[in-house]
Amino acid sequence: MVAPGANITELDFSEQVPLTLKQGLNVINLSYGLEEPVSGYRLEQSIVDAARAGAAVFTKAAGNGSVAVDTLADGDIDFLSLDLIGKQSAIFVGALERNGTPENKAKLASYSNYAGSDSEVQNQFLTVGVDSDKIGLSGTSVAAPVVAGYAAILGSKFTSATPTQIANQLLDTARTDTLLNYNPATYGRGEASLSRALAPVLIR
């Protein structure tokens, strides 16, 4: 719904085949977690390898355990998130209760995982509003595809930009003035702002 002009392909994570990228900008939304080491899964290992190489933009749902991305929730940990920490074209996405404004600041949804104390996670963590009362859905699995849509829109303007440049543009233009008691340990880089990300003539 965010980028209706994008070519969308469904990826079935139950089929353990390596990720196949298409020509042009690839944006891969990861609205799921993995509770076992990535090394045992061909698809997820190829995703981590591609994020390390900056071959596509990856938007990863931060999780819904009300904990830091890299910690246990109910005795489990998301190994896919752990392996995406520090990868150049991966973005973790947390959920706000709604989109914020400077006059009406938003806060993190009570269920959403947050960035935590790891500066690498903070540096690649964004938030976006999920107004469950309006859309009937909630969770960071709803927030992540919004940022994926933003990345696709950026790619349609900045056609020569690399996936890492697109990811960095979203991270670098995030807003902090729309968030209640902004703290990078909670909100990472801030609230994703498509208008700010699209503002320059070109990105480097």
Short mmCIF file of N, CA and C in Angstrom, two decimals, residues 9 24 37 39 42 46 52 59 64 109-110 140 160 162 164 168 171 173-175 189:
data_model
loop_
_atom_site.label_atom_id
_atom_site.label_comp_id
_atom_site.label_asym_id
_atom_site.label_seq_id
_atom_site.Cartn_x
_atom_site.Cartn_y
_atom_site.Cartn_z
N THR A 9 7.15 -9.43 -5.07
CA THR A 9 7.28 -10.88 -5.16
C THR A 9 7.17 -11.47 -3.77
N GLY A 24 18.14 -4.44 -10.68
CA GLY A 24 17.65 -3.21 -10.08
C GLY A 24 17.67 -3.28 -8.56
N PRO A 37 19.87 -21.03 15.12
CA PRO A 37 20.98 -20.37 14.42
C PRO A 37 20.78 -20.31 12.91
N SER A 39 22.87 -20.36 10.58
CA SER A 39 23.75 -21.24 9.81
C SER A 39 23.08 -22.52 9.36
N ARG A 42 19.42 -22.28 4.75
CA ARG A 42 20.03 -21.75 3.51
C ARG A 42 19.49 -20.37 3.16
N SER A 46 21.67 -16.85 3.31
CA SER A 46 21.87 -16.05 2.10
C SER A 46 21.38 -14.62 2.30
N ARG A 52 25.20 -8.26 4.38
CA ARG A 52 26.61 -7.94 4.64
C ARG A 52 27.25 -7.28 3.41
N THR A 59 14.48 -4.82 5.47
CA THR A 59 13.78 -4.24 6.61
C THR A 59 13.32 -5.38 7.50
N ASN A 64 8.21 -8.35 18.91
CA ASN A 64 7.10 -7.89 19.74
C ASN A 64 7.18 -8.40 21.18
N ALA A 109 5.17 1.61 20.80
CA ALA A 109 4.07 0.73 21.18
C ALA A 109 4.53 -0.19 22.31
N SER A 110 3.63 -0.51 23.21
CA SER A 110 4.00 -1.27 24.41
C SER A 110 4.59 -2.63 24.08
N THR A 140 5.34 -5.22 14.97
CA THR A 140 6.45 -4.72 14.16
C THR A 140 6.46 -5.37 12.77
N SER A 160 20.27 5.59 -9.23
CA SER A 160 21.65 5.08 -9.25
C SER A 160 22.18 4.78 -7.85
N THR A 162 22.84 2.88 -4.35
CA THR A 162 23.01 1.50 -3.93
C THR A 162 22.02 1.19 -2.80
N THR A 164 22.71 0.16 0.12
CA THR A 164 23.24 0.73 1.36
C THR A 164 22.99 2.23 1.42
N ASN A 168 20.87 3.98 4.31
CA ASN A 168 21.47 5.08 5.09
C ASN A 168 20.66 6.36 4.97
N LEU A 171 17.84 6.11 7.40
CA LEU A 171 18.34 6.21 8.77
C LEU A 171 18.79 7.64 9.08
N THR A 173 17.86 10.47 7.84
CA THR A 173 16.83 11.51 7.79
C THR A 173 15.69 11.25 8.77
N ALA A 174 15.85 10.29 9.65
CA ALA A 174 14.81 10.01 10.64
C ALA A 174 14.60 11.22 11.57
N ARG A 175 13.39 11.36 12.05
CA ARG A 175 13.05 12.48 12.94
C ARG A 175 13.11 12.03 14.39
N ARG A 189 17.47 5.53 15.61
CA ARG A 189 17.71 6.79 14.89
C ARG A 189 16.49 7.70 14.92
#
